[in-house]
Coordinates of C-alpha atoms and ligand atoms in Angstrom, one line a residue:
X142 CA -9.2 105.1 33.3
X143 CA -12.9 103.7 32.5
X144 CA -13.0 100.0 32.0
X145 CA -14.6 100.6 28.6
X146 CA -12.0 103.0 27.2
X147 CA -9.1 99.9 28.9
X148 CA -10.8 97.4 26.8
X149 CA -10.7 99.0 23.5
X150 CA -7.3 99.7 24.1
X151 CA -6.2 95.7 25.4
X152 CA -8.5 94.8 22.4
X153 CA -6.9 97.7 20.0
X154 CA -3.1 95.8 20.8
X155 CA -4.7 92.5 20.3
X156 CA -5.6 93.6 16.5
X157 CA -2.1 95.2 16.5
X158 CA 0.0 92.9 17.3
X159 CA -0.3 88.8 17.0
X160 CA 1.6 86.3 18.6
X161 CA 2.7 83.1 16.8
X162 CA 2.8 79.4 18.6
X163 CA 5.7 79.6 19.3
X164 CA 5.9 83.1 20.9
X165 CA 7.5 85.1 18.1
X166 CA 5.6 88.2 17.3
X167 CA 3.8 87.8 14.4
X168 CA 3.1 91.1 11.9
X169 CA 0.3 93.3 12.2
X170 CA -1.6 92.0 9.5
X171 CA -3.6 95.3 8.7
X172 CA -1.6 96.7 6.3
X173 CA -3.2 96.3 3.2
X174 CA -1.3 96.9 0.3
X175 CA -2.1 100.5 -0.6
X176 CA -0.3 101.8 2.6
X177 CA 2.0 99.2 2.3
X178 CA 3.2 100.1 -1.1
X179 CA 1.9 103.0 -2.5
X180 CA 4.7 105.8 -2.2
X181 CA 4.5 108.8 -0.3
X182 CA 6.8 111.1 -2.9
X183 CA 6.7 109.3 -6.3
X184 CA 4.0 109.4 -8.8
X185 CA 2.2 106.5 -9.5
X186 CA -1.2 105.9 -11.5
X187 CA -4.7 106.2 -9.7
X188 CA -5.1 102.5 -11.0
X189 CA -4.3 100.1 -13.7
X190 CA -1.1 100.3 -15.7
X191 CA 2.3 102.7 -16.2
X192 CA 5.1 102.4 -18.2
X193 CA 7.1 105.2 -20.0
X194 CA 7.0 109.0 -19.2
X195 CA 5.9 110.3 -22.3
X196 CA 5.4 114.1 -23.9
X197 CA 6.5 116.0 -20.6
X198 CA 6.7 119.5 -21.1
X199 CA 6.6 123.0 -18.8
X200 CA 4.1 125.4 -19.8
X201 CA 2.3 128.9 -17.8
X202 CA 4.3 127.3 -14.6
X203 CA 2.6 124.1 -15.4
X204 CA 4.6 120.6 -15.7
X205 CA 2.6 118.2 -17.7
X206 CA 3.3 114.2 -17.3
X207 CA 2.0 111.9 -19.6
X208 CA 2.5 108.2 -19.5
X209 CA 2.3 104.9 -21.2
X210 CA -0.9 103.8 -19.2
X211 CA -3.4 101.2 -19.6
X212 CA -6.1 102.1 -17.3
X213 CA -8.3 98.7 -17.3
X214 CA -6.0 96.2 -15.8
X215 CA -2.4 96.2 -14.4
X216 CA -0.4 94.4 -16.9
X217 CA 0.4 96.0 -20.2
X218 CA -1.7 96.3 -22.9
X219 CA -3.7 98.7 -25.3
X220 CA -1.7 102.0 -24.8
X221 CA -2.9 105.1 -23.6
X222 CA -1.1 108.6 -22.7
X223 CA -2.2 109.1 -19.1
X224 CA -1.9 112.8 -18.0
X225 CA -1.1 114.5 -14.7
X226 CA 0.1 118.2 -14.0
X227 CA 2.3 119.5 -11.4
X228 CA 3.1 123.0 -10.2
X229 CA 6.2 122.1 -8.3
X230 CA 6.9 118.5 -10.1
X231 CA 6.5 116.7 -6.6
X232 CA 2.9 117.0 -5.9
X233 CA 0.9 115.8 -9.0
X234 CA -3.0 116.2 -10.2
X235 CA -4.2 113.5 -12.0
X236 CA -5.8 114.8 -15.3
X237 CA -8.1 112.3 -18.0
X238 CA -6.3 110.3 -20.3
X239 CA -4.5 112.6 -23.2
X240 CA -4.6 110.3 -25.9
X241 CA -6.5 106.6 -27.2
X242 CA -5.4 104.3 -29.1
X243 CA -7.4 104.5 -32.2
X244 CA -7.8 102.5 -36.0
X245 CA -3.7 103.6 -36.6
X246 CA -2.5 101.9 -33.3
X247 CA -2.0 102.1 -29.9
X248 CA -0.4 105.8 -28.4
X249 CA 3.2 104.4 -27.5
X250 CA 6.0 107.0 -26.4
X251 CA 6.5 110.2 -28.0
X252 CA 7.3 113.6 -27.0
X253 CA 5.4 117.2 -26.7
X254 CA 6.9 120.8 -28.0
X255 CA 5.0 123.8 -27.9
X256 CA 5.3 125.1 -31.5
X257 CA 5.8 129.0 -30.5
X258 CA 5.5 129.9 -34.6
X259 CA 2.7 128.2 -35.4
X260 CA 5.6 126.2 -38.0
X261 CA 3.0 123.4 -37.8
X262 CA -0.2 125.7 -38.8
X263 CA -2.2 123.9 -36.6
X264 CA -2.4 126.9 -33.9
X265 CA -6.0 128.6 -34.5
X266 CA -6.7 132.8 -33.3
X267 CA -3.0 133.8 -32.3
X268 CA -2.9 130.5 -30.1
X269 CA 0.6 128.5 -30.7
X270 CA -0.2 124.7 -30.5
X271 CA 0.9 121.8 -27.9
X272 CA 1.8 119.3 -30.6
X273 CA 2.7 115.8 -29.2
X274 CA 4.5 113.3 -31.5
X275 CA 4.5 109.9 -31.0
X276 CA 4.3 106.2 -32.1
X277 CA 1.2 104.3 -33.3
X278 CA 1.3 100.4 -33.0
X279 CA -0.8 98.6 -34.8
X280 CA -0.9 94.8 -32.8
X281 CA -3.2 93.2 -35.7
X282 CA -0.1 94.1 -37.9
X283 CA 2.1 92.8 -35.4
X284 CA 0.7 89.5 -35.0
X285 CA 0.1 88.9 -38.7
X286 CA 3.9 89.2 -39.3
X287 CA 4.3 92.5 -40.8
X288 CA 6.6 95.0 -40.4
X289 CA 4.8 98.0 -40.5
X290 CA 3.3 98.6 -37.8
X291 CA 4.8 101.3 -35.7
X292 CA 4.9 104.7 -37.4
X293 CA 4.6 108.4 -36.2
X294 CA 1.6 110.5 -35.9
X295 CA 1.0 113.8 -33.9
X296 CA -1.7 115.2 -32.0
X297 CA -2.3 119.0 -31.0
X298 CA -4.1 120.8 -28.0
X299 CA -5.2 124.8 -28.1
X300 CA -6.2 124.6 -24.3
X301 CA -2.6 124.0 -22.5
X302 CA -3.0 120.2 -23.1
X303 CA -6.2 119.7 -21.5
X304 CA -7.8 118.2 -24.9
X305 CA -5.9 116.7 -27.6
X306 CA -6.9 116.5 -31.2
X307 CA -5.4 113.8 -33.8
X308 CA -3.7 115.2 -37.1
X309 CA -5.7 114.2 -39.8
X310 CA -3.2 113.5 -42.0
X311 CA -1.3 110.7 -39.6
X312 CA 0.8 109.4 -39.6
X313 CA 3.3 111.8 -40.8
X314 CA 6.4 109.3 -40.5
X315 CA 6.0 106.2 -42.1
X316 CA 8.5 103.2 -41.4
X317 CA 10.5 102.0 -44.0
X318 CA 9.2 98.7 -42.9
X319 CA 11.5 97.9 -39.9
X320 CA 9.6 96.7 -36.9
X321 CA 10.9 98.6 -34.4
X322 CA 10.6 102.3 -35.6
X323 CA 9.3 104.0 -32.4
X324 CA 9.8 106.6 -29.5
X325 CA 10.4 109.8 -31.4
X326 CA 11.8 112.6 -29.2
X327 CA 11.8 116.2 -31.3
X328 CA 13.6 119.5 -30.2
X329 CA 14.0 122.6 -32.1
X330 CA 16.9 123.1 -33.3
X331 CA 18.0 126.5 -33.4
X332 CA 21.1 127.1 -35.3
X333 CA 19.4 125.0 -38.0
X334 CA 16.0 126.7 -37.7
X335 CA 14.4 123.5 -37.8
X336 CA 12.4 120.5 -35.6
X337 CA 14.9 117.4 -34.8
X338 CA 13.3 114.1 -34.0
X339 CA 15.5 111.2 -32.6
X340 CA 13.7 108.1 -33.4
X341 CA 14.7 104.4 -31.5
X342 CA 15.3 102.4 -34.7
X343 CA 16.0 98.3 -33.1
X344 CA 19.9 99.0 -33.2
X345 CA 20.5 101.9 -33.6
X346 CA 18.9 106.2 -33.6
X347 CA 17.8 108.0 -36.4
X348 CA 17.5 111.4 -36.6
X349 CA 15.2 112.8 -39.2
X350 CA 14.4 116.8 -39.7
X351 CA 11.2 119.1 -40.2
X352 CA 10.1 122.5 -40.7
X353 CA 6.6 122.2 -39.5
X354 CA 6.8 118.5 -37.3
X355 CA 4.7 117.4 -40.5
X356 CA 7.0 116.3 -43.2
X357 CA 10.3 114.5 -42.1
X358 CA 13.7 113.6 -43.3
X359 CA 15.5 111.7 -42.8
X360 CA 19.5 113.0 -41.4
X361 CA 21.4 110.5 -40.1
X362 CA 22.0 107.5 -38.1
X363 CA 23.9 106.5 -35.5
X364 CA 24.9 103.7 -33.3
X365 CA 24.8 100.1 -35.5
X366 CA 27.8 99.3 -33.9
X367 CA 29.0 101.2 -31.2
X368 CA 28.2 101.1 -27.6
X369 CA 25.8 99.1 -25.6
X370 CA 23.7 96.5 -27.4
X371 CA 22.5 93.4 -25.1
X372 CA 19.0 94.8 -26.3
X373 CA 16.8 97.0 -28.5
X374 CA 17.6 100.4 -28.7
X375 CA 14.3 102.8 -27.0
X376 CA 13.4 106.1 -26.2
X377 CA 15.7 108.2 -27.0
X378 CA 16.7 111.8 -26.0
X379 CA 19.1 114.5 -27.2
X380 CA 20.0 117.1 -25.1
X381 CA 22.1 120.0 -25.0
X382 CA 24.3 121.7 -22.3
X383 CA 26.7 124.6 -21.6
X384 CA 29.7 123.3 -20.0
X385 CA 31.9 126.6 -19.2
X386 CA 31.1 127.6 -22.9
X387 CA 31.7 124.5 -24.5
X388 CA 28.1 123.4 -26.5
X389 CA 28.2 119.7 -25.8
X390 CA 25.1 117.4 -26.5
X391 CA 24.2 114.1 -25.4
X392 CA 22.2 111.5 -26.8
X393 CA 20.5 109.5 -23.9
X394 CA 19.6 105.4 -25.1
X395 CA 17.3 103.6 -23.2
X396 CA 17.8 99.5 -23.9
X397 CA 16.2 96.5 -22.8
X398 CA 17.6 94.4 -21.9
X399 CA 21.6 94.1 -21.6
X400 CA 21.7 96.8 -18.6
X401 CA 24.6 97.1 -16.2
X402 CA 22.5 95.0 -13.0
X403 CA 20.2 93.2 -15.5
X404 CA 17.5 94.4 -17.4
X405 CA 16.3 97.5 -18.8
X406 CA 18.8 100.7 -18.3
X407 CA 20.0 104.1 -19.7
X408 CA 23.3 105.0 -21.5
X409 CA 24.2 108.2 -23.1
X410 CA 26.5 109.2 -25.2
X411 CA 28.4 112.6 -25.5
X412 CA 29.5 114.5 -28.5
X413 CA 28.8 117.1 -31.0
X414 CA 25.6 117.6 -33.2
X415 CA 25.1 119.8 -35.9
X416 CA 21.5 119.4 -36.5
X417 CA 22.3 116.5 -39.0
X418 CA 24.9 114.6 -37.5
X419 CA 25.7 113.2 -34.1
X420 CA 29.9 112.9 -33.9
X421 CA 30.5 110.7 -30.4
X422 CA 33.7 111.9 -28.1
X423 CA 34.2 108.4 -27.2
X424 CA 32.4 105.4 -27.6
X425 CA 32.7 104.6 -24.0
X426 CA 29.6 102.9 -22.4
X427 CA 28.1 105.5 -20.5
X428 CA 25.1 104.5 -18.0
X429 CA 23.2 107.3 -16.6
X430 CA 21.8 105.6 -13.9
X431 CA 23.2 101.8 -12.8
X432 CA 20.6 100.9 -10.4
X433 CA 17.9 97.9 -12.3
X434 CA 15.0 100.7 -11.9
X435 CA 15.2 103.6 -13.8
X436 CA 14.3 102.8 -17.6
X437 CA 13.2 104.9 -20.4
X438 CA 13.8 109.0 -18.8
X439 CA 13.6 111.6 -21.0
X440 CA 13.5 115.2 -20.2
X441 CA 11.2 118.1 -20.2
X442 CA 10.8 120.1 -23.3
X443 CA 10.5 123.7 -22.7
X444 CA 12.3 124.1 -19.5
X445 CA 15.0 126.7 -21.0
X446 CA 18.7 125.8 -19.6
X447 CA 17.6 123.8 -16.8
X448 CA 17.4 119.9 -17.9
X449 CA 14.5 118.0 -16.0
X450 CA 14.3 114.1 -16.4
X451 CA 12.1 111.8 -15.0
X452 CA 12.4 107.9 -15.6
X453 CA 10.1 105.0 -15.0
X454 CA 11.2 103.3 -12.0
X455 CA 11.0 99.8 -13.2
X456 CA 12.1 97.3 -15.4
X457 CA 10.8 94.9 -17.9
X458 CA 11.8 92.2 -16.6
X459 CA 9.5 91.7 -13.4
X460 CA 7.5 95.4 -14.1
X461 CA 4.2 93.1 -15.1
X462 CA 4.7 91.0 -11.8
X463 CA 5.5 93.3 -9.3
X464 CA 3.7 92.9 -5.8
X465 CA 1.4 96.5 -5.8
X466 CA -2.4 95.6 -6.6
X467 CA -4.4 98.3 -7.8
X468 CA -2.0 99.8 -9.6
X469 CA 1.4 99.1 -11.4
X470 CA 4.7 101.3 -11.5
X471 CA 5.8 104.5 -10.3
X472 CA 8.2 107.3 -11.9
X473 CA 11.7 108.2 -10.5
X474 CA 12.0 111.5 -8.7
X475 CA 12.6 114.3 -11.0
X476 CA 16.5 115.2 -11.3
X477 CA 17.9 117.4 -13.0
X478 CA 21.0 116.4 -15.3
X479 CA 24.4 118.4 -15.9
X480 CA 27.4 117.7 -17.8
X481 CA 31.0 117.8 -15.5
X482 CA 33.9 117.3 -17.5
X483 CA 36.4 115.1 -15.9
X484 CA 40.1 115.8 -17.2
X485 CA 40.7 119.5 -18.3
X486 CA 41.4 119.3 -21.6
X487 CA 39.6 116.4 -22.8
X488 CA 36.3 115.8 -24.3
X489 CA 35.8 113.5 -21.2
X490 CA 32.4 113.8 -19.6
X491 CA 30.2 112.5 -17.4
X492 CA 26.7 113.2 -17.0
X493 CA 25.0 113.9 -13.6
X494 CA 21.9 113.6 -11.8
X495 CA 20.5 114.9 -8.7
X496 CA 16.9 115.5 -7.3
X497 CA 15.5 118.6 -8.7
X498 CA 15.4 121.5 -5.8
X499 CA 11.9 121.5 -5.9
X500 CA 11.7 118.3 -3.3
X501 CA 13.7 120.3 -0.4
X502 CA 10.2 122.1 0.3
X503 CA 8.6 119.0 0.5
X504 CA 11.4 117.5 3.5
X505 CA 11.2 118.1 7.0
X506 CA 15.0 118.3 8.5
X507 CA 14.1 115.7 11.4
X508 CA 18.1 115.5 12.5
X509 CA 21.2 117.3 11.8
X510 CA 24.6 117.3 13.2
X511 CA 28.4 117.8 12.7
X512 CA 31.4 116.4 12.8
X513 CA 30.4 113.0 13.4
X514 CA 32.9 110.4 15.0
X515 CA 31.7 106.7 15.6
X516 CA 33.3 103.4 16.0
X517 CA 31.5 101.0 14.3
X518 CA 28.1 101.9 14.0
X519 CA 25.5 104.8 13.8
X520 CA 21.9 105.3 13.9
X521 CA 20.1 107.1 11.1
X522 CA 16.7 106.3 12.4
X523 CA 15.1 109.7 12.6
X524 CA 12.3 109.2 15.4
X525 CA 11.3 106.1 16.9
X526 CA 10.7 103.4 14.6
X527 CA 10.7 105.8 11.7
X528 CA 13.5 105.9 8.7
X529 CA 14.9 108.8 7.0
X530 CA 12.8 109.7 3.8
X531 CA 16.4 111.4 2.8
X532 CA 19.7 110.8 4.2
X533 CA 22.3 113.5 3.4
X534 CA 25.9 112.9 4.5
X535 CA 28.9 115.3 3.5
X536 CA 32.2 114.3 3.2
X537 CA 32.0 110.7 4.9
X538 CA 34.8 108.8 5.1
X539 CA 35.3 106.8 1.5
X540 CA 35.5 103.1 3.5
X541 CA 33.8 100.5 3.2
X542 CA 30.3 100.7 4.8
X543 CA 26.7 99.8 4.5
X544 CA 23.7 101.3 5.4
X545 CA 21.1 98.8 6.5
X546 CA 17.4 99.5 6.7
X547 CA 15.6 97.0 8.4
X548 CA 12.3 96.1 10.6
X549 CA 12.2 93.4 12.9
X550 CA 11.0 90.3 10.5
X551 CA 14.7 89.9 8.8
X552 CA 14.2 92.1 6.3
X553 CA 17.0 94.4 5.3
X554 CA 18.2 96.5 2.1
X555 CA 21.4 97.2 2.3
X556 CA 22.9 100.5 0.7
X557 CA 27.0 100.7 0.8
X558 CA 30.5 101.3 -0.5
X559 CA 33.1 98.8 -1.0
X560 CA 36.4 100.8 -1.3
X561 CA 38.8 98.0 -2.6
X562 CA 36.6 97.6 -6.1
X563 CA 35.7 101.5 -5.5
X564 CA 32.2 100.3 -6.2
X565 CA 28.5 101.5 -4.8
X566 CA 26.3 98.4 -3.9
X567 CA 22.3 97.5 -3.2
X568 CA 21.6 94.7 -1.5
X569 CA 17.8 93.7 -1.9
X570 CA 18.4 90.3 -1.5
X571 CA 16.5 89.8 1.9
X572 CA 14.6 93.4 1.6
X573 CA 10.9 91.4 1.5
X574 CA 9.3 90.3 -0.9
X575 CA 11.2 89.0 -4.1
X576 CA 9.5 85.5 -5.4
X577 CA 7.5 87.2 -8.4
X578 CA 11.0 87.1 -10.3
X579 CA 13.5 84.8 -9.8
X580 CA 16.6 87.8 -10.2
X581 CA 14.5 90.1 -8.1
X582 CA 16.8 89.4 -5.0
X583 CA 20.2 90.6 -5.9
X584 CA 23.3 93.1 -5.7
X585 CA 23.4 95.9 -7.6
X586 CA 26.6 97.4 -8.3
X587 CA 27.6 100.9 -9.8
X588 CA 31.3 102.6 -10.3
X589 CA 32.5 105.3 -8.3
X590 CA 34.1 107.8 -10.6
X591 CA 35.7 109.8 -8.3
X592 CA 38.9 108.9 -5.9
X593 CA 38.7 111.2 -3.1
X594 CA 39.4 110.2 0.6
X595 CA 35.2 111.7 0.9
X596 CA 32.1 111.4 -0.6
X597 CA 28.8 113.3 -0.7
X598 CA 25.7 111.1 -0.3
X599 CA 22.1 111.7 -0.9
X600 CA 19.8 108.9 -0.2
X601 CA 15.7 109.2 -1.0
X602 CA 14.0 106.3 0.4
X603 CA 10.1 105.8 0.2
X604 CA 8.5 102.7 0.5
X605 CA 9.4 100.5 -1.9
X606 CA 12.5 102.5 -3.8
X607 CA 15.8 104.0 -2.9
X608 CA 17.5 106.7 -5.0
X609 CA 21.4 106.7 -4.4
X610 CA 23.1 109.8 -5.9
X611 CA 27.0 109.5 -4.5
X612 CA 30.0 111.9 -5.5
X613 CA 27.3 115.5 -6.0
X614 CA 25.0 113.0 -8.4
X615 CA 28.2 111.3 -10.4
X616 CA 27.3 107.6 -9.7
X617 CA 23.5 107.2 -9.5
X618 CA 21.8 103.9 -8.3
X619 CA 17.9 103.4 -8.6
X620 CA 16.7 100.6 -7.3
X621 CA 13.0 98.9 -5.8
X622 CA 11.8 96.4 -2.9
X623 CA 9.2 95.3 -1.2
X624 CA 9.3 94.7 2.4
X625 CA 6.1 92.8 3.9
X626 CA 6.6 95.6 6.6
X627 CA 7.7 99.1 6.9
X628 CA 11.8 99.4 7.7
X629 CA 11.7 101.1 11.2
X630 CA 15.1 100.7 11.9
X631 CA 18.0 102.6 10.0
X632 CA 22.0 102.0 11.1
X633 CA 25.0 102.8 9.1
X634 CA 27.9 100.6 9.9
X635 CA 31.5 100.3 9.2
X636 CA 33.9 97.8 10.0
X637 CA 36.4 100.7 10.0
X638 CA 35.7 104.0 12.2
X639 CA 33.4 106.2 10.7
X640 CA 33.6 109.8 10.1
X641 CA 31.6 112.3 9.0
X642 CA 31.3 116.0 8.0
X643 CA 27.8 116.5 8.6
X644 CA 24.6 114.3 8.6
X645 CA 20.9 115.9 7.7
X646 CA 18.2 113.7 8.0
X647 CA 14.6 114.2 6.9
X648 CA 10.5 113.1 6.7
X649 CA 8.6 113.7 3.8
X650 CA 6.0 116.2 4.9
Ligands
FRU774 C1 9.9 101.3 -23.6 C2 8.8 101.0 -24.6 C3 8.8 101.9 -25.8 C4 7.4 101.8 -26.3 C5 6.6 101.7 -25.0 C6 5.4 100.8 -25.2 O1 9.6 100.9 -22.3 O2 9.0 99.6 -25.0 O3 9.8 101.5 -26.7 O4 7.1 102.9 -27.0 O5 7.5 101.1 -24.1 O6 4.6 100.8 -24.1

């Protein structure tokens, strides 16, 4: 080997790896935060700011995204709709910004339907319009103590949502002066032959009616006081499903704060609508996903039987403070929700999530085996200092156990089952980083719903969020961290023996 090409190497290890005084090795300390933080299979914003998915529809084999985005810093503020577009909902385009906040307010979250009869009259030459309908805030009314200042207006695109006009009649729904009037989330209807909004009103939904997304009325409420209410009631979603012929909707309810683990989080509720009333089965307190980061999901309009939801994968109580730097937020993997009824018989229902198929083309199958006996511990690191991007284990053994990812500064999230309180946990409490936010390092805790002797596990892991879907996507954690250094190390232990049906374990391509 040429002395030269020996030097650069010695000198290459030397940047690589420091030593401290007292011999420990020190990080490498050129990871800067984009590689550190941005993630490999989540969508995130170019730069600046992300909150909300808003108006996500399919169209042509197109899914569009839009978000709650402020593109000129990374904290909240003036709201925009940011726009990407997907062909296969993993990899994502970034498009220019839908929609600007103009002299009615800032865009807030909304919804987008593709008005196939022209009912709004805003389609030109045979084309049927994109309409999106969403919330205007206007702050000066805010801060001068008013309480009109979120109200509903809708904007239209003739090119497949590349360009977005305003209506100029907006808004179209006016608030009967209560501050928090927002987040409207319209379906058609179909027995009723009409458009259905759901509207987040502070306590409670309201569901108002329209023939042409123009003129509303108002339906029904529900919700004052039933179910979850540590905080206001947001972005709401109603949804319909065919479970073995039953019709059975559900209303999803984003609040903040009052979630399960703290924070901002997602219940639904299940029952009947009629296109003017909602009745509720039960009024059970229904989380749809229990981790602390997965807030304000809706689904995609326009995807026929198939229901497609993406969340934001934060919450609001550190989402301002979080450790990325050019940018701030990323969305939850797509999953696709179904309805499983859970004693024959009984409107008893639970609603289920798991990644949408359209990610299994994305994953490598690094490692896969079967029938799987170990003492006390097993590796699930896929290559040398590599983790799993997605752990799949069938029918392991329903004891307690954890699985620890790690690297070798101390830092470790821990992901496991604890069979006496027949609970899921996440342990982020040493995973890295966590001094933004003084509940940031915590345990996470979610039911199990199901009591047999297996489970089913699917784990996603990128670099700073795990994705728990247990029991075929019945209990469903989300949840973030921030390691100062990659995990290289990934072991699942058991203080009983552990045993398992088959393990598949793969890399994001
Ligand atoms: C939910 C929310 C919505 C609102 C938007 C503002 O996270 O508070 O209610 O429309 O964010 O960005």
């Amino acid at each position: 080997m040429p002395f030269s090409s020996l030097f650069s190497r010695i000198f290459f290890l030397f940047i690589l790896v420091q030593y401290s005084a007292n011999g420990q090795v020190k990080k490498p300390s050129i990871i800067d935060n984009e590689s550190l933080y941005r993630p490999n299979f989540h969508f995130t914003p170019q730069k600046g700011w992300m909150n909300d998915p808003n108006g996500m529809i399919f169209l042509n084999g197109q899914y569009h995204l839009f978000y709650q985005h402020y593109p000129d810093a990374t904290v909240w503020g003036p709201m925009h709709w940011g726009q990407a577009t997907s062909k296969d909902l993993v990899q994502w385009e970034h498009q220019p910004i839908a929609l600007y906040p103009d002299s009615i307010g800032m865009i807030f979250s909304g919804s987008t339907v593709l008005d196939q009869n022209n009912t709004s009259g805003l389609g030109r030459g045979g084309i049927a319009p994109l309409v999106a309908i969403f919330t205007q805030h206007f702050m000066p009314g805010e801060k001068a103590g008013r309480t009109d200042f979120q109200n509903q207006s809708i904007a239209y695109s003739l090119d497949k949502g590349k360009t977005w006009t305003k209506y100029a009649g907006n808004p179209v729904l006016k608030t009967p002066n209560l501050k928090d009037f927002r987040d409207p989330k319209v379906i058609w209807h179909n027995p009723s032959q009409k458009w259905v909004m759901s509207l987040a009103v502070a306590n409670h939904i309201e569901f108002y009616s329209s023939p042409n997304l123009i003129n509303w009325s108002k339906e029904s409420e529900l919700g004052k006081d039933l179910f979850a209410h540590g905080g206001v009631w947001e972005c709401p979603d109603l949804l319909s499903f065919n479970v073995n012929g039953q019709n059975v909707w559900v209303l999803l309810v984003s609040m903040n704060p009052g979630g399960p683990n703290s924070g901002s989080a997602t219940q639904y509720i299940v029952g009947d609508f009629d296109g003017h009333v909602f009745k509720p089965f039960t009024t059970e307190i229904k989380w749809m996903d229990y981790g602390p980061d997965n807030y304000a999901g809706v689904s995609f309009s326009n995807t026929g039987d198939r229901k497609i939801l993406i969340g934001w994968m934060s919450n609001w109580n550190y989402a301002n403070i979080v450790p990325t730097e050019k940018w701030r937020s990323a969305m939850t993997v797509p999953r696709e929700l179904s309805l499983v009824k859970q004693k024959a018989n009984q409107n008893d229902f639970l609603l289920v999530s798991n990644p949408v198929k359209e990610l299994n083309a994305h994953f490598t199958k690094i490692v896969s085996k079967e029938n799987i006996v170990a003492e006390k511990e097993l590796s699930l690191t896929s290559a040398k200092n590599k983790i799993p991007n997605r752990i799949d284990l069938e029918n392991l053994k329903a004891t307690d156990f954890e699985i620890i990812f790690s690297n070798a500064y101390n830092e470790k999230l821990i992901v496991g089952y604890e069979a006496a309180k027949k609970q899921f946990f996440i342990d982020r409490r040493n995973a890295g980083v966590s001094n933004f936010y003084e509940g940031f390092a915590a345990i996470a805790t979610a039911p199990r719903f199901l009591a047999n002797t297996t489970m089913d596990l699917t784990l996603l892991i990128d670099k700073t969020s795990v994705e728990l879907f247990a029991d075929g996507g019945r209990t469903v954690m989300t949840a973030l961290f921030f390691p100062t250094y990659p995990f290289t190390n990934c072991m699942l232990k058991s203080k009983d023996s552990i045993s398992i049906k088959a393990i598949d374990l793969f890399s994001f391509k």
